[in-house]
Short mmCIF file of C-alpha atoms in Angstrom, two decimals:
data_model
loop_
_atom_site.label_atom_id
_atom_site.label_comp_id
_atom_site.label_asym_id
_atom_site.label_seq_id
_atom_site.Cartn_x
_atom_site.Cartn_y
_atom_site.Cartn_z
CA MET A 1447 87.34 -16.19 38.62
CA ASN A 1448 86.22 -12.59 38.57
CA GLN A 1449 89.79 -11.45 37.93
CA VAL A 1450 89.60 -7.72 37.22
CA ALA A 1451 87.12 -7.12 40.03
CA ASP A 1452 89.28 -9.25 42.35
CA ILE A 1453 92.40 -7.28 41.40
CA LEU A 1454 90.67 -3.96 42.06
CA LYS A 1455 89.38 -5.24 45.39
CA LEU A 1456 92.74 -6.59 46.55
CA ALA A 1457 94.56 -3.42 45.43
CA SER A 1458 92.14 -1.33 47.49
CA GLU A 1459 92.63 -3.58 50.52
CA ALA A 1460 96.42 -3.48 50.14
CA GLN A 1461 96.39 0.32 50.09
CA GLN A 1462 94.20 0.52 53.17
CA GLN A 1463 96.40 -1.98 55.01
CA ASN A 1464 99.65 -0.30 53.88
CA VAL A 1465 100.75 -3.51 52.15
CA ASP A 1466 102.92 -3.16 49.05
CA ALA A 1467 102.06 -5.08 45.89
CA VAL A 1468 103.26 -5.68 42.34
CA LEU A 1469 101.02 -5.60 39.28
CA ALA A 1470 102.12 -7.95 36.48
CA THR A 1471 100.55 -7.18 33.09
CA VAL A 1472 100.91 -9.04 29.79
CA VAL A 1473 101.96 -6.35 27.31
CA ARG A 1474 102.84 -8.47 24.28
CA THR A 1475 102.68 -12.07 23.10
CA ASP A 1476 104.51 -13.90 20.29
CA GLY A 1477 103.29 -17.21 18.98
CA SER A 1478 100.93 -19.22 21.17
CA ALA A 1479 99.87 -17.72 24.52
CA TYR A 1480 97.11 -18.57 26.99
CA ARG A 1481 96.26 -14.94 27.85
CA ARG A 1482 96.11 -11.88 25.63
CA ALA A 1483 97.83 -8.56 26.10
CA GLY A 1484 96.17 -6.71 28.98
CA ALA A 1485 95.82 -9.76 31.28
CA MET A 1486 96.84 -8.85 34.84
CA MET A 1487 97.94 -10.40 38.10
CA LEU A 1488 98.41 -8.68 41.48
CA ILE A 1489 100.95 -10.03 43.97
CA CYS A 1490 100.99 -8.69 47.55
CA GLU A 1491 104.07 -8.81 49.79
CA ASP A 1492 102.07 -10.69 52.43
CA GLY A 1493 101.55 -13.62 50.03
CA ARG A 1494 98.09 -12.86 48.65
CA SER A 1495 97.66 -12.84 44.87
CA VAL A 1496 94.80 -12.73 42.34
CA GLY A 1497 94.57 -12.91 38.58
CA MET A 1498 96.36 -14.96 35.92
CA ILE A 1499 98.75 -14.05 33.12
CA SER A 1500 99.15 -17.60 31.80
CA GLY A 1501 97.45 -20.93 32.22
CA GLY A 1502 98.98 -21.26 35.69
CA CYS A 1503 102.45 -22.18 34.42
CA LEU A 1504 104.30 -18.91 34.94
CA GLU A 1505 102.52 -17.73 38.09
CA PRO A 1506 104.61 -19.59 40.74
CA HIS A 1507 107.81 -18.36 39.10
CA ILE A 1508 106.54 -14.78 38.86
CA ILE A 1509 105.26 -14.63 42.44
CA LYS A 1510 108.77 -15.50 43.69
CA ARG A 1511 110.46 -12.80 41.60
CA ALA A 1512 107.95 -9.94 41.46
CA PHE A 1513 109.37 -7.79 44.25
CA TRP A 1514 112.99 -8.48 43.35
CA LEU A 1515 112.32 -7.46 39.75
CA THR A 1516 110.75 -4.15 40.74
CA CYS A 1517 113.26 -3.06 43.39
CA HIS A 1518 114.64 -0.47 40.91
CA GLY A 1519 111.39 0.42 39.19
CA ALA A 1520 109.06 -0.90 36.52
CA ASN A 1521 110.47 -3.23 33.87
CA VAL A 1522 109.47 -5.79 31.27
CA GLN A 1523 110.52 -9.46 31.37
CA VAL A 1524 110.16 -11.98 28.55
CA TYR A 1525 109.15 -15.61 29.17
CA GLN A 1526 109.65 -18.26 26.51
CA THR A 1527 107.28 -21.23 26.58
CA GLY A 1528 108.74 -23.42 23.83
CA GLU A 1529 111.65 -25.86 23.83
CA ASP A 1530 112.62 -25.69 20.16
CA ILE A 1531 111.89 -22.16 19.02
CA GLU A 1532 113.81 -19.13 17.83
CA TYR A 1533 112.59 -15.68 16.89
CA THR A 1534 113.39 -13.23 14.16
CA GLU A 1535 114.45 -9.68 15.01
CA ASN A 1536 110.85 -8.42 14.81
CA GLY A 1537 109.66 -11.05 17.31
CA ASP A 1538 108.06 -13.54 14.90
CA PRO A 1539 108.68 -17.20 15.82
CA LYS A 1540 110.56 -19.40 13.36
CA GLU A 1541 111.26 -23.11 13.34
CA ALA A 1542 114.73 -23.97 14.60
CA ALA A 1543 116.29 -26.40 17.06
CA GLN A 1544 118.03 -24.93 20.06
CA ASP A 1545 121.51 -26.03 20.84
CA ASN A 1546 121.59 -28.31 23.89
CA GLU A 1547 124.41 -26.37 25.46
CA LYS A 1548 122.54 -23.09 24.99
CA HIS A 1549 119.46 -24.66 26.59
CA LYS A 1550 121.58 -25.80 29.52
CA ASN A 1551 123.09 -22.33 29.93
CA GLU A 1552 119.63 -20.75 29.95
CA HIS A 1553 118.64 -22.98 32.85
CA GLU A 1554 121.80 -22.18 34.76
CA GLU A 1555 121.33 -18.45 34.26
CA THR A 1556 117.72 -18.69 35.38
CA GLU A 1557 118.76 -20.45 38.57
CA LEU A 1558 121.15 -17.61 39.42
CA TYR A 1559 118.58 -15.00 38.46
CA ASP A 1560 115.99 -16.55 40.76
CA GLY A 1561 118.44 -16.46 43.64
CA LEU A 1562 116.97 -19.70 44.94
CA GLY A 1563 119.98 -21.98 44.44
CA ASP A 1564 119.56 -25.68 45.16
CA ASN A 1565 116.29 -25.10 47.03
CA ARG A 1566 114.55 -24.16 43.84
CA ASP A 1567 111.53 -26.18 42.63
CA SER A 1568 112.87 -28.91 40.35
CA GLU A 1569 109.96 -28.40 37.96
CA LEU A 1570 110.51 -24.67 37.57
CA ASP A 1571 112.68 -25.00 34.45
CA GLU A 1572 110.06 -27.12 32.72
CA LEU A 1573 107.27 -24.72 33.66
CA ASN A 1574 109.07 -21.73 32.25
CA PHE A 1575 111.09 -23.09 29.36
CA GLY A 1576 109.80 -26.52 28.41
CA LEU A 1577 106.05 -26.11 28.04
CA GLY A 1578 105.98 -26.80 24.32
CA CYS A 1579 103.52 -23.94 23.65
CA ASN A 1580 106.03 -22.32 21.28
CA GLY A 1581 105.29 -18.79 22.38
CA ARG A 1582 106.75 -15.87 24.20
CA VAL A 1583 105.06 -13.66 26.80
CA HIS A 1584 106.24 -10.12 27.63
CA VAL A 1585 105.24 -9.07 31.15
CA LEU A 1586 105.39 -5.57 32.67
CA PHE A 1587 106.11 -5.55 36.41
CA GLU A 1588 105.37 -2.42 38.45
CA ARG A 1589 104.76 -1.59 42.09
CA LEU A 1590 101.23 -0.71 43.16
CA ALA A 1591 102.04 3.00 43.53
CA THR A 1592 103.03 3.11 39.87
CA ALA A 1593 100.10 1.01 38.67
CA GLN A 1594 97.43 2.75 40.75
CA PRO A 1595 96.51 5.36 38.08
CA LEU A 1596 95.73 2.52 35.67
CA LEU A 1597 93.59 0.72 38.27
CA ASP A 1598 91.81 4.00 39.05
CA THR A 1599 91.08 4.45 35.34
CA ILE A 1600 89.65 0.92 35.10
CA THR A 1601 87.42 1.69 38.10
CA GLN A 1602 86.30 4.91 36.42
CA VAL A 1603 85.43 3.06 33.21
CA ARG A 1604 83.31 0.60 35.17
CA GLN A 1605 81.49 3.35 37.02
CA THR A 1606 80.84 5.67 34.06
CA GLN A 1607 80.40 2.97 31.39
CA GLN A 1608 82.62 5.10 29.13
CA PRO A 1609 85.65 3.42 27.47
CA VAL A 1610 89.12 4.95 27.69
CA THR A 1611 92.16 4.43 25.43
CA ILE A 1612 95.50 4.15 27.23
CA ALA A 1613 99.04 3.82 25.79
CA THR A 1614 101.69 2.22 28.03
CA LEU A 1615 105.43 2.49 27.31
CA ILE A 1616 107.00 -0.97 27.54
CA ARG A 1617 110.45 -0.30 26.10
CA SER A 1618 112.57 2.68 24.99
CA ASN A 1619 115.85 2.40 23.06
CA GLY A 1620 118.21 5.32 22.45
CA SER A 1621 120.80 7.44 24.16
CA GLN A 1622 120.34 8.22 27.85
CA ASP A 1623 119.67 11.89 27.13
CA GLN A 1624 116.99 11.05 24.57
CA THR A 1625 115.14 8.48 26.69
CA SER A 1626 115.57 9.80 30.21
CA GLU A 1627 112.20 11.55 30.06
CA LEU A 1628 110.42 8.31 29.20
CA GLU A 1629 110.16 5.65 31.89
CA VAL A 1630 108.94 2.12 31.33
CA GLY A 1631 105.36 2.08 32.60
CA THR A 1632 104.60 5.66 31.51
CA ARG A 1633 100.95 5.85 30.45
CA ILE A 1634 99.14 8.34 28.24
CA ASN A 1635 95.38 8.89 28.13
CA LEU A 1636 94.94 9.09 24.36
CA ASP A 1637 91.30 10.15 24.58
CA ASP A 1638 92.25 13.24 26.59
CA TYR A 1639 95.02 14.02 24.12
CA ARG A 1640 92.65 13.62 21.17
CA HIS A 1641 90.15 16.06 22.67
CA SER A 1642 92.47 18.65 24.24
CA GLY A 1643 95.73 18.33 22.32
CA LYS A 1644 97.51 18.10 25.68
CA ILE A 1645 99.01 15.05 27.31
CA ALA A 1646 98.38 13.93 30.85
CA ALA A 1647 100.92 11.18 31.52
CA PHE A 1648 101.11 8.86 34.51
CA THR A 1649 104.64 7.88 35.52
CA SER A 1650 106.16 6.09 38.49
CA ASP A 1651 106.39 9.40 40.38
CA ASN A 1652 102.78 10.57 40.10
CA ALA A 1653 100.32 12.01 37.62
CA LEU A 1654 101.56 14.75 35.32
CA THR A 1655 98.94 17.15 34.05
CA PRO A 1656 99.46 20.02 31.60
CA ALA A 1657 98.37 22.49 34.26
CA GLU A 1658 100.78 21.22 36.89
CA SER A 1659 103.89 20.23 34.97
CA ASP A 1660 105.58 20.58 31.63
CA THR A 1661 104.78 17.68 29.36
CA PRO A 1662 107.91 15.66 28.50
CA THR A 1663 109.17 16.61 25.06
CA ASN A 1664 109.27 13.06 23.77
CA LEU A 1665 105.65 12.49 24.80
CA ASN A 1666 104.58 15.37 22.59
CA ASN A 1667 106.47 13.76 19.74
CA VAL A 1668 104.80 10.37 20.07
CA GLY A 1669 101.26 11.39 21.06
CA ALA A 1670 100.07 12.18 17.53
CA LYS A 1671 101.63 9.00 16.13
CA LEU A 1672 99.93 6.84 18.74
CA LEU A 1673 96.57 8.37 17.84
CA GLU A 1674 97.02 7.13 14.28
CA CYS A 1675 97.18 3.50 15.41
CA GLU A 1676 94.03 1.44 14.97
CA LEU A 1677 92.68 -1.01 17.51
CA PHE A 1678 91.10 -4.17 16.23
CA ASP A 1679 88.81 -6.75 17.84
CA ASN A 1680 91.19 -7.65 20.67
CA ASN A 1681 91.18 -4.06 22.01
CA ALA A 1682 94.98 -4.12 22.42
CA GLU A 1683 97.79 -3.48 19.97
CA TYR A 1684 101.58 -3.60 20.24
CA VAL A 1685 103.10 -0.58 18.48
CA VAL A 1686 106.70 0.39 17.66
CA LEU A 1687 107.55 4.04 16.96
CA SER A 1688 110.99 4.72 15.50
CA ASP A 1689 113.00 7.66 14.28
CA ALA A 1690 116.70 8.30 13.78
CA ALA A 1691 117.34 8.91 17.48
CA VAL A 1692 115.01 6.72 19.52
CA SER A 1693 112.72 3.73 19.22
CA THR A 1694 109.82 3.20 21.62
CA GLU A 1695 107.47 0.25 22.06
CA TRP A 1696 103.91 0.77 23.34
CA LEU A 1697 100.86 -1.22 24.32
CA ILE A 1698 97.68 0.58 23.30
CA GLN A 1699 94.58 -0.64 25.13
CA ARG A 1700 90.93 0.22 24.79
CA LEU A 1701 89.65 -0.18 28.35
CA ARG A 1702 85.99 -1.07 27.98
CA PRO A 1703 83.16 -1.32 30.52
CA GLN A 1704 82.09 -4.72 31.75
CA PRO A 1705 79.64 -6.57 29.53
CA ARG A 1706 76.15 -6.11 30.99
CA LEU A 1707 73.43 -8.69 31.53
CA LEU A 1708 69.85 -7.69 32.32
CA VAL A 1709 67.66 -10.56 33.52
CA CYS A 1710 63.92 -9.84 33.51
CA GLY A 1711 62.58 -12.36 35.99
CA ALA A 1712 63.81 -13.49 39.39
CA GLY A 1713 62.93 -17.17 39.52
CA ASN A 1714 65.16 -19.86 40.98
CA ASP A 1715 66.61 -20.75 37.57
CA VAL A 1716 68.10 -17.26 37.33
CA VAL A 1717 70.53 -17.95 40.21
CA PRO A 1718 73.05 -20.09 38.23
CA LEU A 1719 72.83 -17.65 35.30
CA VAL A 1720 73.85 -14.80 37.58
CA THR A 1721 76.69 -16.92 38.98
CA MET A 1722 78.05 -17.81 35.51
CA ALA A 1723 77.87 -14.21 34.31
CA ARG A 1724 79.70 -12.95 37.39
CA LEU A 1725 82.39 -15.61 36.89
CA GLN A 1726 83.07 -13.88 33.57
CA ASP A 1727 83.17 -10.49 35.29
CA TRP A 1728 79.87 -9.27 33.80
CA HIS A 1729 77.77 -6.58 35.43
CA VAL A 1730 74.44 -8.27 36.27
CA THR A 1731 71.07 -6.66 36.99
CA VAL A 1732 67.99 -8.70 37.95
CA VAL A 1733 64.53 -7.10 37.75
CA ASP A 1734 61.06 -8.39 38.57
CA SER A 1735 57.65 -6.79 39.06
CA ARG A 1736 56.99 -9.16 41.97
CA ILE A 1737 58.51 -7.55 45.03
CA GLN A 1738 58.78 -10.83 46.92
CA TYR A 1739 61.06 -12.21 44.16
CA ALA A 1740 63.30 -9.19 43.58
CA THR A 1741 65.33 -9.34 46.79
CA ARG A 1742 69.04 -9.05 47.44
CA ALA A 1743 68.91 -12.16 49.65
CA ARG A 1744 67.93 -14.27 46.63
CA PHE A 1745 70.70 -12.91 44.39
CA PRO A 1746 73.71 -11.91 46.51
CA GLN A 1747 76.07 -12.13 43.53
CA ALA A 1748 74.11 -9.73 41.31
CA ASP A 1749 75.30 -6.13 41.09
CA ARG A 1750 71.74 -4.82 41.25
CA VAL A 1751 68.40 -6.38 42.16
CA ILE A 1752 65.46 -4.10 41.35
CA HIS A 1753 61.72 -4.29 41.94
CA LEU A 1754 60.62 -2.88 38.57
CA PRO A 1755 56.87 -2.42 37.98
CA LEU A 1756 55.66 -3.22 34.47
CA PRO A 1757 54.79 0.40 33.57
CA SER A 1758 58.41 1.52 34.23
CA THR A 1759 59.33 1.41 30.55
CA GLU A 1760 61.90 4.22 30.62
CA GLN A 1761 63.91 2.53 33.34
CA LEU A 1762 63.70 -0.78 31.47
CA LEU A 1763 65.13 0.85 28.35
CA LYS A 1764 67.85 2.52 30.39
CA LEU A 1765 68.86 -0.77 32.00
CA SER A 1766 68.92 -2.54 28.64
CA ARG A 1767 71.31 -0.04 27.05
CA ASN A 1768 74.25 -1.99 25.51
CA ALA A 1769 73.24 -5.05 27.52
CA ALA A 1770 72.33 -8.65 26.84
CA VAL A 1771 68.71 -9.14 27.92
CA ALA A 1772 67.31 -12.46 29.13
CA LEU A 1773 63.51 -12.62 29.50
CA MET A 1774 62.76 -15.50 31.88
CA SER A 1775 60.06 -14.52 34.35
CA HIS A 1776 57.79 -17.59 33.84
CA SER A 1777 54.95 -15.08 33.70
CA LEU A 1778 52.99 -14.32 30.52
CA SER A 1779 51.99 -10.86 31.70
CA GLN A 1780 55.55 -9.91 32.65
CA ASP A 1781 57.14 -11.30 29.49
CA ARG A 1782 54.46 -9.70 27.31
CA ALA A 1783 54.99 -6.27 28.87
CA ARG A 1784 58.81 -6.40 28.73
CA LEU A 1785 58.86 -7.88 25.24
CA ALA A 1786 56.43 -5.26 23.90
CA VAL A 1787 58.76 -2.46 24.99
CA LEU A 1788 62.03 -4.06 23.93
CA LEU A 1789 60.89 -5.28 20.50
CA GLU A 1790 60.25 -1.65 19.53
CA HIS A 1791 63.75 -0.55 20.61
CA PRO A 1792 66.23 -3.13 19.25
CA GLU A 1793 68.96 -0.49 19.06
CA HIS A 1794 69.14 -0.41 22.85
CA TYR A 1795 70.46 -3.91 23.51
CA ARG A 1796 73.10 -6.19 21.99
CA TYR A 1797 71.21 -9.44 22.54
CA MET A 1798 67.72 -10.51 23.63
CA GLY A 1799 66.48 -14.01 24.37
CA GLN A 1800 63.09 -15.30 25.52
CA LEU A 1801 62.73 -18.34 27.77
CA GLY A 1802 60.03 -20.90 27.01
CA PRO A 1803 58.90 -23.11 24.13
CA ARG A 1804 58.63 -21.66 20.65
CA TYR A 1805 54.84 -21.63 20.53
CA ARG A 1806 54.70 -19.58 23.73
CA THR A 1807 57.00 -16.88 22.36
CA GLU A 1808 55.14 -16.84 19.02
CA ARG A 1809 51.90 -16.37 20.93
CA LEU A 1810 53.42 -13.37 22.73
CA ILE A 1811 54.71 -11.90 19.46
CA ASN A 1812 51.29 -12.30 17.82
CA GLU A 1813 49.51 -10.67 20.78
CA ILE A 1814 51.94 -7.76 20.82
CA SER A 1815 51.73 -7.34 17.04
CA ALA A 1816 47.93 -7.28 17.16
CA SER A 1817 48.07 -4.43 19.67
CA LYS A 1818 50.24 -2.21 17.45
CA ALA A 1819 48.91 0.22 14.86
CA ASP A 1820 51.91 -0.67 12.68
CA PRO A 1821 53.24 -4.15 13.55
CA THR A 1822 56.07 -3.81 11.04
CA THR A 1823 57.88 -1.64 13.59
CA LEU A 1824 58.52 -4.87 15.50
CA ALA A 1825 60.26 -6.68 12.62
CA GLU A 1826 63.83 -5.66 13.52
CA GLY A 1827 63.31 -6.58 17.16
CA ILE A 1828 61.82 -9.96 16.19
CA ASN A 1829 64.84 -10.65 13.98
CA LYS A 1830 67.09 -9.91 16.95
CA LEU A 1831 65.12 -12.10 19.37
CA HIS A 1832 66.49 -15.57 20.18
CA TYR A 1833 63.86 -18.11 21.18
CA PRO A 1834 63.91 -20.50 22.83
CA ILE A 1835 66.77 -18.78 24.64
CA GLY A 1836 70.21 -20.43 24.73
CA TYR A 1837 72.04 -23.19 22.88
CA LYS A 1838 71.06 -26.85 23.12
CA LEU A 1839 74.25 -28.17 24.72
CA GLY A 1840 72.67 -31.13 26.47
CA GLY A 1841 72.12 -31.71 30.14
CA ASP A 1842 69.16 -30.83 32.31
CA GLY A 1843 68.26 -28.34 35.00
CA PRO A 1844 68.90 -24.64 35.66
CA GLU A 1845 72.70 -24.99 35.47
CA ALA A 1846 72.59 -26.54 31.98
CA LEU A 1847 70.13 -23.85 30.90
CA ALA A 1848 72.42 -21.11 32.24
CA LEU A 1849 75.41 -22.58 30.41
CA GLY A 1850 73.49 -22.62 27.12
CA ILE A 1851 72.29 -19.05 27.62
CA MET A 1852 75.76 -17.67 28.40
CA ALA A 1853 77.23 -19.60 25.46
CA GLN A 1854 74.70 -18.07 23.08
CA ILE A 1855 75.07 -14.55 24.49
CA ASN A 1856 78.85 -14.69 24.14
CA ALA A 1857 78.62 -16.04 20.60
CA VAL A 1858 76.20 -13.30 19.53
CA MET A 1859 78.02 -10.43 21.25
CA TYR A 1860 81.41 -11.54 19.94
CA GLN A 1861 80.03 -12.44 16.50
CA GLN A 1862 80.85 -16.14 16.58
CA THR A 1863 78.94 -18.79 14.64
CA ALA A 1864 77.58 -21.79 16.53
CA PRO A 1865 77.23 -25.31 15.05
CA ALA A 1866 73.77 -26.00 13.66
CA GLU A 1867 73.07 -28.72 16.24
CA PHE A 1868 73.27 -26.13 19.03
CA LEU A 1869 70.49 -24.03 17.51
CA ASP A 1870 66.78 -24.21 18.17
CA THR A 1871 65.58 -20.98 16.57
CA ASP A 1872 63.88 -20.00 13.36
CA PRO A 1873 66.10 -18.74 10.54
CA ILE A 1874 65.98 -14.97 10.20
CA SER A 1875 63.99 -15.25 6.97
CA GLU A 1876 61.26 -17.16 8.80
CA LYS A 1877 61.19 -14.58 11.57
CA VAL A 1878 60.70 -11.85 8.99
CA ALA A 1879 57.92 -13.90 7.40
CA ASN A 1880 56.28 -14.33 10.79
CA ALA A 1881 56.46 -10.59 11.43
CA THR A 1882 55.04 -9.84 7.98
CA THR A 1883 52.24 -12.35 8.48
CA ALA A 1884 51.40 -10.81 11.83
CA SER A 1885 51.40 -7.37 10.23
CA ARG A 1886 49.04 -8.47 7.43
CA ALA A 1887 46.75 -10.21 9.91
CA ALA A 1888 46.55 -7.08 12.02
CA THR A 1889 45.89 -4.93 8.93
CA SER A 1890 43.14 -7.29 7.73
CA SER A 1891 41.57 -7.22 11.18
CA ASP A 1892 41.57 -3.42 11.19
CA THR A 1893 40.00 -3.34 7.70
CA ALA A 1894 37.28 -5.79 8.68
CA THR A 1895 36.52 -3.76 11.78
CA SER A 1896 36.21 -0.54 9.78
CA LEU A 1897 33.90 -2.18 7.19
CA ALA A 1898 31.73 -3.54 9.96
#
């Protein structure tokens, strides 16, 4: 499911159709959870919904309550997914058995809270409180008008390919006077604050900009502290800021562009690869020098389909920037031309794989090396090249090939190590040796030519 793209699409449709909606966002997890902080779900008042914030367990419950929960504004709800679990004051799970009476009371209170009475789904209690996952999920609910600035920012990130860091207020504790300026759901663009020293905050009313409105005092106090927080590999961190008067809890997110896949070649076996990449919400570009292959009709799911002549090296490098590149044209001349350019610029892409048996790729590498005045300039690119492309997962046909390719690309881009039986590539040391051998062969050839 192309969830973020689907959410953006449905939000746009809801606005155009004047249909209200609620955005549910995971802002924190304790213990085991199916989705990470930042996962979203959009629920429309006409019954449409897209996205997931759990494994499908909480969604029916949340759809029923979303509009009731947000009738007085944005708020955060906590869902427990374990039967026998308690938490310390800082939210860490600890082993303890719940009292049966307490468990019964929780169910009774939930029934009243749902407002569904005896007509309620008999499995609802088990879905929400008896899953056995031993975790807790904190979910921010907000109406579409409040969430729209965030969705607009995500759209901007996708269009510009420039990441943005956003801090979202998920809880504020203190006296009414001290916290009245800070609403749950308030968002701060930390990149703008870092560059300008001024805060532009999005609240449930509308966007506040330094030029149009006074920045809330408490936002000035927390902005610098939020900038000190580090984001790690998950691109989202839960942060608590406390002083003598007020304590605030924030979700800091690094909104990143979609991962990009560039496929050089537009054969029939590229179709399932495009489909699998789009299922993961990747931005996919297909290029081919054969105009009859590079058509939108053949690849309706791709974001871009481009007829790219072989001499268009600058455009090839531009398209490969920060992308995973799959060379699979089934054409020696095409693969040789693309590979010759990309091997010299390994800093452009995050992954590159070549389709075809090992001897075919080694032949291409040797031919390209022989054409270079200094073949050693190809060594880094050769080390980065995966051939034959993809993991050996078993199965046959284009779909199995696509699965192996996407598995390898994900592992490389997210720095995961695959089991040895999945691999069918030379060790890096052998690739270096191959590059060195090719370099020496080319040098010897040049020397022999000059002596002759």
